[in-house]
mmCIF file of C-alpha atoms (C1' of nucleotides) in Angstrom:
data_model
loop_
_atom_site.group_PDB
_atom_site.id
_atom_site.type_symbol
_atom_site.label_atom_id
_atom_site.label_comp_id
_atom_site.label_asym_id
_atom_site.label_seq_id
_atom_site.Cartn_x
_atom_site.Cartn_y
_atom_site.Cartn_z
ATOM 1 C CA UNK R 1 -16.351 19.885 10.894
ATOM 2 C CA UNK R 2 -15.782 23.323 12.962
ATOM 3 C CA UNK R 3 -16.871 21.756 16.344
ATOM 4 C CA UNK R 4 -14.277 18.609 15.785
ATOM 5 C CA UNK R 5 -11.743 20.306 18.898
ATOM 6 C CA UNK R 6 -15.271 19.862 21.346
ATOM 7 C CA UNK R 7 -16.123 16.747 20.430
ATOM 8 C CA UNK R 8 -12.626 15.591 20.536
ATOM 9 C CA UNK R 9 -12.433 17.916 24.451
ATOM 10 C CA UNK R 10 -16.400 15.931 25.126
ATOM 11 C CA UNK R 11 -13.635 12.221 24.162
ATOM 12 C CA UNK R 12 -11.386 12.824 26.733
ATOM 13 C CA UNK R 13 -8.497 13.835 24.594
ATOM 14 C CA UNK R 14 -6.007 16.413 26.049
ATOM 15 C CA UNK R 15 -6.188 19.504 23.863
ATOM 16 C CA UNK R 16 -2.173 20.411 22.217
ATOM 17 C CA UNK R 17 -0.951 22.758 19.671
ATOM 18 C CA UNK R 18 -0.224 19.734 17.775
ATOM 19 C CA UNK R 19 -3.651 18.555 17.821
ATOM 20 C CA UNK R 20 -5.146 21.691 18.089
ATOM 21 C CA UNK R 21 -2.957 22.336 14.677
ATOM 22 C CA UNK R 22 -3.992 19.175 13.069
ATOM 23 C CA UNK R 23 -7.494 19.235 12.927
ATOM 24 C CA UNK R 24 -7.060 22.565 11.597
ATOM 25 C CA UNK R 25 -5.498 21.872 8.929
ATOM 26 C CA UNK R 26 -7.926 19.232 8.004
ATOM 27 C CA UNK R 27 -10.788 20.970 8.438
ATOM 28 C CA UNK R 28 -9.462 23.447 5.452
ATOM 29 C CA UNK R 29 -11.324 22.899 2.368
ATOM 30 C CA UNK R 30 -8.339 20.361 1.308
ATOM 31 C CA UNK R 31 -9.955 16.858 1.325
ATOM 32 C CA UNK R 32 -8.294 13.918 0.428
ATOM 33 C CA UNK R 33 -4.370 15.144 2.061
ATOM 34 C CA UNK R 34 -1.443 12.146 2.661
ATOM 35 C CA UNK R 35 -0.573 12.185 5.982
ATOM 36 C CA UNK R 36 2.687 14.341 4.577
ATOM 37 C CA UNK R 37 1.154 16.583 3.346
ATOM 38 C CA UNK R 38 -1.122 17.170 6.711
ATOM 39 C CA UNK R 39 2.563 17.781 8.192
ATOM 40 C CA UNK R 40 3.535 19.889 5.304
ATOM 41 C CA UNK R 41 1.019 22.502 6.067
ATOM 42 C CA UNK R 42 0.756 21.708 10.094
ATOM 43 C CA UNK R 43 4.561 22.460 10.485
ATOM 44 C CA UNK R 44 3.848 26.564 8.736
ATOM 45 C CA UNK R 45 1.739 26.698 12.015
ATOM 46 C CA UNK R 46 3.249 25.034 14.535
ATOM 47 C CA UNK R 47 7.213 24.146 13.638
ATOM 48 C CA UNK R 48 8.291 22.342 15.617
ATOM 49 C CA UNK R 49 5.417 19.295 14.973
ATOM 50 C CA UNK R 50 6.625 16.276 14.564
ATOM 51 C CA UNK R 51 6.308 13.673 11.868
ATOM 52 C CA UNK R 52 5.275 10.854 13.854
ATOM 53 C CA UNK R 53 2.980 13.184 16.319
ATOM 54 C CA UNK R 54 0.477 13.519 13.067
ATOM 55 C CA UNK R 55 0.728 10.096 12.129
ATOM 56 C CA UNK R 56 -0.559 9.142 15.890
ATOM 57 C CA UNK R 57 -3.523 12.484 15.728
ATOM 58 C CA UNK R 58 -4.332 11.088 12.024
ATOM 59 C CA UNK R 59 -4.759 7.881 13.528
ATOM 60 C CA UNK R 60 -6.580 8.423 16.776
ATOM 61 C CA UNK R 61 -8.835 10.257 14.573
ATOM 62 C CA UNK R 62 -9.521 7.695 12.948
ATOM 63 C CA UNK R 63 -10.501 5.263 15.831
ATOM 64 C CA UNK R 64 -12.881 7.693 16.616
ATOM 65 C CA UNK R 65 -14.257 8.295 12.924
ATOM 66 C CA UNK R 66 -14.232 11.695 12.731
ATOM 67 C CA UNK R 67 -11.466 10.855 9.690
ATOM 68 C CA UNK R 68 -11.647 8.149 7.023
ATOM 69 C CA UNK R 69 -9.136 6.463 5.512
ATOM 70 C CA UNK R 70 -8.647 6.076 2.634
ATOM 71 C CA UNK R 71 -6.269 3.811 0.830
ATOM 72 C CA UNK R 72 -6.615 2.927 -3.215
ATOM 73 C CA UNK R 73 -3.333 2.399 -3.709
ATOM 74 C CA UNK R 74 0.492 1.112 -3.453
ATOM 75 C CA UNK R 75 0.652 5.700 -1.944
ATOM 76 C CA UNK R 76 0.401 7.027 1.002
ATOM 77 C CA UNK R 77 -2.395 6.548 2.779
ATOM 78 C CA UNK R 78 -5.390 9.626 2.304
ATOM 79 C CA UNK R 79 -7.119 11.630 4.955
ATOM 80 C CA UNK R 80 -10.836 12.418 4.804
ATOM 81 C CA UNK R 81 -12.616 14.004 7.298
ATOM 82 C CA UNK R 82 -15.990 13.554 5.220
ATOM 83 C CA UNK R 83 -16.244 11.159 7.624
ATOM 84 C CA UNK R 84 -20.369 11.994 8.373
ATOM 85 C CA UNK R 85 -21.601 12.288 5.063
ATOM 86 C CA UNK R 86 -21.411 8.627 3.411
ATOM 87 C CA UNK R 87 -19.851 8.273 0.273
ATOM 88 C CA UNK R 88 -16.902 6.956 -1.803
ATOM 89 C CA UNK R 89 -14.538 7.487 -3.735
ATOM 90 C CA UNK R 90 -13.649 7.886 -7.730
ATOM 91 C CA UNK R 91 -9.459 7.595 -8.213
ATOM 92 C CA UNK R 92 -7.535 8.153 -11.617
ATOM 93 C CA UNK R 93 -5.603 5.534 -12.477
ATOM 94 C CA UNK R 94 -2.792 7.733 -13.149
ATOM 95 C CA UNK R 95 -2.349 10.916 -11.453
ATOM 96 C CA UNK R 96 -3.513 9.479 -7.849
ATOM 97 C CA UNK R 97 -6.759 12.655 -8.083
ATOM 98 C CA UNK R 98 -9.876 11.682 -6.161
ATOM 99 C CA UNK R 99 -13.103 12.859 -5.263
ATOM 100 C CA UNK R 100 -16.200 12.065 -3.713
ATOM 101 C CA UNK R 101 -19.291 10.180 -5.201
ATOM 102 C CA UNK R 102 -22.286 9.515 -4.438
ATOM 103 C CA UNK R 103 -23.461 6.319 -6.166
ATOM 104 C CA UNK R 104 -27.013 5.762 -5.464
ATOM 105 C CA UNK R 105 -27.488 2.204 -4.352
ATOM 106 C CA UNK R 106 -26.878 0.191 -1.191
ATOM 107 C CA UNK R 107 -23.939 -2.029 -1.899
ATOM 108 C CA UNK R 108 -24.673 -3.959 1.858
ATOM 109 C CA UNK R 109 -27.261 -4.521 0.856
ATOM 110 C CA UNK R 110 -26.675 -6.555 -2.345
ATOM 111 C CA UNK R 111 -24.583 -9.387 -0.303
ATOM 112 C CA UNK R 112 -26.514 -11.954 -0.416
ATOM 113 C CA UNK R 113 -25.429 -14.012 3.194
ATOM 114 C CA UNK R 114 -24.211 -17.014 1.747
ATOM 115 C CA UNK R 115 -21.755 -14.227 0.224
ATOM 116 C CA UNK R 116 -20.114 -13.537 4.184
ATOM 117 C CA UNK R 117 -19.004 -16.277 5.239
ATOM 118 C CA UNK R 118 -19.686 -16.313 8.515
ATOM 119 C CA UNK R 119 -18.118 -12.805 8.204
ATOM 120 C CA UNK R 120 -19.566 -9.589 10.834
ATOM 121 C CA UNK R 121 -20.024 -7.157 7.728
ATOM 122 C CA UNK R 122 -19.759 -3.211 8.854
ATOM 123 C CA UNK R 123 -18.530 -1.377 5.527
ATOM 124 C CA UNK R 124 -18.318 -0.927 2.243
ATOM 125 C CA UNK R 125 -16.073 0.797 -0.205
ATOM 126 C CA UNK R 126 -16.051 1.503 -3.542
ATOM 127 C CA UNK R 127 -13.501 3.084 -5.178
ATOM 128 C CA UNK R 128 -14.625 4.060 -9.318
ATOM 129 C CA UNK R 129 -11.262 4.004 -10.626
ATOM 130 C CA UNK R 130 -10.305 5.575 -14.654
ATOM 131 C CA UNK R 131 -8.948 8.973 -16.066
ATOM 132 C CA UNK R 132 -9.260 12.428 -15.127
ATOM 133 C CA UNK R 133 -9.901 14.790 -17.913
ATOM 134 C CA UNK R 134 -6.861 15.549 -17.173
ATOM 135 C CA UNK R 135 -4.906 12.749 -17.527
ATOM 136 C CA UNK R 136 -7.445 11.848 -19.790
ATOM 137 C CA UNK R 137 -6.096 14.078 -22.489
ATOM 138 C CA UNK R 138 -2.120 12.813 -23.029
ATOM 139 C CA UNK C 1 -5.759 -20.800 -15.363
ATOM 140 C CA UNK C 2 -4.943 -23.846 -16.644
ATOM 141 C CA UNK C 3 -3.633 -22.711 -20.326
ATOM 142 C CA UNK C 4 -2.299 -19.574 -18.790
ATOM 143 C CA UNK C 5 0.816 -20.986 -20.848
ATOM 144 C CA UNK C 6 -0.783 -20.950 -23.896
ATOM 145 C CA UNK C 7 -2.355 -17.796 -23.547
ATOM 146 C CA UNK C 8 1.169 -15.841 -22.989
ATOM 147 C CA UNK C 9 3.201 -17.578 -25.962
ATOM 148 C CA UNK C 10 -0.213 -16.707 -27.848
ATOM 149 C CA UNK C 11 1.108 -13.427 -27.077
ATOM 150 C CA UNK C 12 5.159 -13.340 -27.471
ATOM 151 C CA UNK C 13 6.322 -14.069 -24.042
ATOM 152 C CA UNK C 14 9.585 -15.766 -24.718
ATOM 153 C CA UNK C 15 8.908 -18.812 -21.450
ATOM 154 C CA UNK C 16 10.983 -19.125 -19.229
ATOM 155 C CA UNK C 17 11.441 -21.419 -16.082
ATOM 156 C CA UNK C 18 10.573 -18.808 -13.614
ATOM 157 C CA UNK C 19 7.931 -17.338 -15.511
ATOM 158 C CA UNK C 20 6.147 -20.997 -15.593
ATOM 159 C CA UNK C 21 6.677 -21.675 -12.303
ATOM 160 C CA UNK C 22 4.970 -18.243 -11.105
ATOM 161 C CA UNK C 23 2.737 -19.006 -13.500
ATOM 162 C CA UNK C 24 1.901 -22.588 -11.662
ATOM 163 C CA UNK C 25 2.225 -21.358 -7.795
ATOM 164 C CA UNK C 26 -0.517 -18.877 -9.210
ATOM 165 C CA UNK C 27 -2.815 -22.192 -10.637
ATOM 166 C CA UNK C 28 -2.909 -23.454 -6.735
ATOM 167 C CA UNK C 29 -6.133 -22.958 -4.788
ATOM 168 C CA UNK C 30 -4.379 -20.889 -3.372
ATOM 169 C CA UNK C 31 -5.805 -16.950 -3.833
ATOM 170 C CA UNK C 32 -4.648 -13.975 -2.514
ATOM 171 C CA UNK C 33 -1.099 -14.678 -2.358
ATOM 172 C CA UNK C 34 1.036 -11.248 -1.830
ATOM 173 C CA UNK C 35 4.338 -11.324 -3.780
ATOM 174 C CA UNK C 36 6.439 -12.690 -1.046
ATOM 175 C CA UNK C 37 3.883 -15.162 -0.922
ATOM 176 C CA UNK C 38 4.521 -15.918 -4.735
ATOM 177 C CA UNK C 39 8.275 -15.343 -4.182
ATOM 178 C CA UNK C 40 8.847 -17.971 -0.871
ATOM 179 C CA UNK C 41 6.739 -21.005 -2.908
ATOM 180 C CA UNK C 42 7.836 -19.864 -6.496
ATOM 181 C CA UNK C 43 11.663 -21.135 -4.502
ATOM 182 C CA UNK C 44 10.733 -24.526 -3.325
ATOM 183 C CA UNK C 45 10.567 -25.162 -7.601
ATOM 184 C CA UNK C 46 13.305 -23.739 -8.744
ATOM 185 C CA UNK C 47 15.638 -22.870 -5.882
ATOM 186 C CA UNK C 48 17.704 -19.570 -7.675
ATOM 187 C CA UNK C 49 14.717 -17.538 -8.757
ATOM 188 C CA UNK C 50 14.931 -13.882 -7.942
ATOM 189 C CA UNK C 51 12.216 -11.259 -5.949
ATOM 190 C CA UNK C 52 12.804 -8.079 -8.939
ATOM 191 C CA UNK C 53 11.601 -11.505 -11.250
ATOM 192 C CA UNK C 54 8.288 -12.635 -8.846
ATOM 193 C CA UNK C 55 7.901 -8.532 -9.448
ATOM 194 C CA UNK C 56 8.078 -7.698 -13.036
ATOM 195 C CA UNK C 57 6.363 -11.360 -13.797
ATOM 196 C CA UNK C 58 3.287 -10.746 -11.279
ATOM 197 C CA UNK C 59 3.081 -6.871 -13.145
ATOM 198 C CA UNK C 60 2.829 -8.563 -16.854
ATOM 199 C CA UNK C 61 0.849 -10.658 -16.026
ATOM 200 C CA UNK C 62 -1.532 -8.221 -14.378
ATOM 201 C CA UNK C 63 -1.087 -5.579 -16.995
ATOM 202 C CA UNK C 64 -2.217 -8.949 -19.115
ATOM 203 C CA UNK C 65 -4.950 -8.403 -16.919
ATOM 204 C CA UNK C 66 -4.718 -12.231 -16.504
ATOM 205 C CA UNK C 67 -4.233 -11.620 -12.578
ATOM 206 C CA UNK C 68 -5.470 -8.810 -10.731
ATOM 207 C CA UNK C 69 -4.235 -6.455 -8.095
ATOM 208 C CA UNK C 70 -5.604 -6.141 -4.757
ATOM 209 C CA UNK C 71 -4.994 -3.436 -2.438
ATOM 210 C CA UNK C 72 -7.035 -3.019 0.249
ATOM 211 C CA UNK C 73 -4.936 -1.602 3.196
ATOM 212 C CA UNK C 74 -1.379 -0.445 3.416
ATOM 213 C CA UNK C 75 0.073 -4.140 3.785
ATOM 214 C CA UNK C 76 1.583 -5.862 0.612
ATOM 215 C CA UNK C 77 -0.493 -6.099 -2.741
ATOM 216 C CA UNK C 78 -2.397 -9.422 -2.813
ATOM 217 C CA UNK C 79 -2.832 -10.986 -6.413
ATOM 218 C CA UNK C 80 -5.838 -12.700 -7.935
ATOM 219 C CA UNK C 81 -5.287 -15.098 -10.391
ATOM 220 C CA UNK C 82 -9.599 -15.477 -10.542
ATOM 221 C CA UNK C 83 -9.145 -12.690 -13.897
ATOM 222 C CA UNK C 84 -11.923 -13.854 -15.832
ATOM 223 C CA UNK C 85 -14.567 -14.393 -13.411
ATOM 224 C CA UNK C 86 -15.925 -10.627 -11.827
ATOM 225 C CA UNK C 87 -15.509 -10.770 -8.447
ATOM 226 C CA UNK C 88 -15.649 -7.874 -5.717
ATOM 227 C CA UNK C 89 -13.152 -9.223 -2.387
ATOM 228 C CA UNK C 90 -14.634 -9.008 1.741
ATOM 229 C CA UNK C 91 -11.808 -8.441 3.437
ATOM 230 C CA UNK C 92 -11.165 -9.586 7.667
ATOM 231 C CA UNK C 93 -10.330 -6.461 9.133
ATOM 232 C CA UNK C 94 -8.390 -7.650 12.036
ATOM 233 C CA UNK C 95 -6.509 -10.795 9.784
ATOM 234 C CA UNK C 96 -6.473 -9.271 6.378
ATOM 235 C CA UNK C 97 -8.018 -12.105 4.797
ATOM 236 C CA UNK C 98 -9.712 -11.772 1.706
ATOM 237 C CA UNK C 99 -12.467 -14.082 0.463
ATOM 238 C CA UNK C 100 -13.871 -13.320 -2.913
ATOM 239 C CA UNK C 101 -17.450 -12.401 -2.586
ATOM 240 C CA UNK C 102 -19.989 -11.610 -5.801
ATOM 241 C CA UNK C 103 -22.880 -8.592 -5.227
ATOM 242 C CA UNK C 104 -26.127 -8.350 -6.604
ATOM 243 C CA UNK C 105 -26.298 -5.216 -8.421
ATOM 244 C CA UNK C 106 -23.765 -3.485 -10.439
ATOM 245 C CA UNK C 107 -22.456 -0.086 -9.152
ATOM 246 C CA UNK C 108 -21.193 1.310 -12.368
ATOM 247 C CA UNK C 109 -25.072 1.779 -13.455
ATOM 248 C CA UNK C 110 -25.098 3.624 -9.640
ATOM 249 C CA UNK C 111 -23.400 6.066 -10.864
ATOM 250 C CA UNK C 112 -24.309 8.996 -12.320
ATOM 251 C CA UNK C 113 -22.978 11.274 -15.372
ATOM 252 C CA UNK C 114 -23.043 13.857 -12.523
ATOM 253 C CA UNK C 115 -21.273 11.989 -10.298
ATOM 254 C CA UNK C 116 -18.135 11.088 -12.329
ATOM 255 C CA UNK C 117 -16.776 15.135 -13.099
ATOM 256 C CA UNK C 118 -15.563 15.284 -16.955
ATOM 257 C CA UNK C 119 -13.860 11.418 -15.775
ATOM 258 C CA UNK C 120 -13.350 8.435 -17.768
ATOM 259 C CA UNK C 121 -15.032 6.169 -15.225
ATOM 260 C CA UNK C 122 -13.447 1.982 -16.413
ATOM 261 C CA UNK C 123 -13.984 -0.054 -13.308
ATOM 262 C CA UNK C 124 -15.230 -0.256 -10.300
ATOM 263 C CA UNK C 125 -13.685 -2.018 -7.008
ATOM 264 C CA UNK C 126 -16.440 -2.548 -4.068
ATOM 265 C CA UNK C 127 -14.936 -3.346 -1.038
ATOM 266 C CA UNK C 128 -16.652 -5.156 2.283
ATOM 267 C CA UNK C 129 -14.569 -4.691 5.555
ATOM 268 C CA UNK C 130 -15.321 -6.487 8.473
ATOM 269 C CA UNK C 131 -14.242 -8.738 11.181
ATOM 270 C CA UNK C 132 -13.272 -12.743 9.938
ATOM 271 C CA UNK C 133 -15.184 -15.806 12.161
ATOM 272 C CA UNK C 134 -11.587 -16.572 13.855
ATOM 273 C CA UNK C 135 -11.290 -13.138 14.490
ATOM 274 C CA UNK C 136 -14.608 -12.455 15.404
ATOM 275 C CA UNK C 137 -14.676 -14.728 18.546
ATOM 276 C CA UNK C 138 -11.965 -13.136 19.825
ATOM 277 C "C1'" DT S 1 1.962 25.159 41.642
ATOM 278 C "C1'" DC S 2 3.184 20.600 41.995
ATOM 279 C "C1'" DC S 3 2.719 15.349 40.071
ATOM 280 C "C1'" DT S 4 2.047 12.404 36.807
ATOM 281 C "C1'" DA S 5 -0.318 9.812 32.837
ATOM 282 C "C1'" DC S 6 -0.501 10.815 29.000
ATOM 283 C "C1'" DG S 7 1.729 12.576 25.082
ATOM 284 C "C1'" DT S 8 5.923 14.976 21.967
ATOM 285 C "C1'" DT S 9 10.605 13.591 19.740
ATOM 286 C "C1'" DG S 10 13.304 12.273 16.731
ATOM 287 C "C1'" DG S 11 15.959 8.519 14.836
ATOM 288 C "C1'" DA S 12 15.680 3.582 13.610
ATOM 289 C "C1'" DC S 13 14.099 0.309 12.156
ATOM 290 C "C1'" DT S 14 10.645 -1.833 9.203
ATOM 291 C "C1'" DT S 15 8.297 -3.483 5.106
ATOM 292 C "C1'" DT S 16 6.615 -3.565 0.607
ATOM 293 C "C1'" DG S 17 8.115 -1.877 -3.319
ATOM 294 C "C1'" DT S 18 11.300 -0.154 -7.735
ATOM 295 C "C1'" DC S 19 15.129 0.723 -9.639
ATOM 296 C "C1'" DT S 20 20.150 -0.962 -12.028
ATOM 297 C "C1'" DA S 21 23.644 -2.497 -14.665
ATOM 298 C "C1'" DA S 22 25.595 -6.694 -15.487
ATOM 299 C "C1'" DG S 23 25.548 -11.615 -16.476
ATOM 300 C "C1'" DT S 24 22.885 -15.083 -19.462
ATOM 301 C "C1'" DC S 25 19.308 -17.903 -22.360
ATOM 302 C "C1'" DA S 26 15.449 -18.394 -25.148
ATOM 303 C "C1'" DA S 27 14.818 -18.552 -30.054
ATOM 304 C "C1'" DA S 28 14.650 -16.556 -35.013
ATOM 305 C "C1'" DT S 29 17.798 -16.953 -37.957
ATOM 306 C "C1'" DG S 30 20.945 -19.555 -41.750
ATOM 307 C "C1'" DC Y 1 23.131 -26.954 -35.219
ATOM 308 C "C1'" DA Y 2 25.360 -23.315 -34.196
ATOM 309 C "C1'" DT Y 3 25.301 -18.006 -34.263
ATOM 310 C "C1'" DT Y 4 23.515 -14.052 -32.809
ATOM 311 C "C1'" DT Y 5 20.405 -10.768 -30.274
ATOM 312 C "C1'" DG Y 6 17.478 -8.204 -27.634
ATOM 313 C "C1'" DA Y 7 14.314 -9.558 -24.191
ATOM 314 C "C1'" DC Y 8 14.896 -11.949 -19.542
ATOM 315 C "C1'" DT Y 9 16.495 -13.018 -14.882
ATOM 316 C "C1'" DT Y 10 20.185 -11.070 -10.750
ATOM 317 C "C1'" DA Y 11 21.598 -9.595 -6.367
ATOM 318 C "C1'" DG Y 12 22.116 -6.174 -4.025
ATOM 319 C "C1'" DA Y 13 21.432 -0.627 -3.569
ATOM 320 C "C1'" DC Y 14 17.930 2.543 -2.989
ATOM 321 C "C1'" DA Y 15 13.020 4.801 -2.041
ATOM 322 C "C1'" DA Y 16 8.870 5.364 0.048
ATOM 323 C "C1'" DA Y 17 5.827 5.011 3.550
ATOM 324 C "C1'" DG Y 18 4.578 4.181 8.304
ATOM 325 C "C1'" DT Y 19 6.504 1.850 12.874
ATOM 326 C "C1'" DC Y 20 8.756 1.245 16.973
ATOM 327 C "C1'" DC Y 21 10.410 3.653 21.144
ATOM 328 C "C1'" DA Y 22 13.045 5.656 25.035
ATOM 329 C "C1'" DA Y 23 13.847 10.207 26.837
ATOM 330 C "C1'" DC Y 24 11.591 14.048 27.340
ATOM 331 C "C1'" DG Y 25 7.630 17.733 27.998
ATOM 332 C "C1'" DT Y 26 3.527 19.067 29.287
ATOM 333 C "C1'" DA Y 27 -1.828 19.306 30.213
ATOM 334 C "C1'" DG Y 28 -4.433 19.657 33.494
ATOM 335 C "C1'" DG Y 29 -6.797 18.112 38.434
ATOM 336 C "C1'" DA Y 30 -5.094 17.883 43.273
#
DNA sequence: TCCTACGTTGGACTTTGTCTAAGTCAAATG
DNA sequence: CATTTGACTTAGACAAAGTCCAACGTAGGA
């Protein structure tokens, strides 16, 4: 992620303080943040940044394929900067905690043509659900 | 789904006109409806039924395992009455159309213990994404 | 340095869903 | 069959997450 800013500049991004700050926030080890969490952290570095800009920037990063949007439930979407290493997710059904996981197998290959209904299938998302150690203990 | 009402009665459900209507709506071949779509259809059979009751009833059916809740994005949840035949979903990234699919393989078996982080994993959801024939043509 | 198109802002608005207090009714009971 | 009671339903207020918009600001090219 460290050369993210270079890649973005290369793609014709106008570099603004706001975009830099959002990219910096995502660059930390805090993976799977909601837009609001990203905004909260961004504000500590650039107090006047608006929610709308955070949403815009995250949306652009998703479009560019630099960040993955993870929708595990009706709570807020989460943003995963680990876009360049394919992976799936394990989600706690109670508290919403998320972990990246790397199952074996290739689910894309497991979907026969007869089951594609003419769709152009481009992606699979596998979401494992269960209880995290903390929530299982309750 | 035809004996759904019997099963519900057997589980101690108080049978009301509203619940009967919601069950009837789900019983049609219209799979993957949103709560609002269910409500719209229910209203044609029982004009005074309220949104809250539809939400309540759908929630109860999900808890009872009679209906599966499908969250593919931040749009409305969808309700899948096909709960007794395990399957996964293929979603159009543009228009949101959903199809049930039956991939080969067993994703649960594909998640090594080392990748479970102490979670009690109970379920997997596989979501294939792509463009449906209509949207691919645009 | 100046221009201008691209980016940002705040606030209103939308969509989905949840909550609540008051009223209604299914069905157990006598 | 009448009574009773707590489970169900209702309308509408509320909440969370995200989108939209018109006015303003500024990065970066000329």
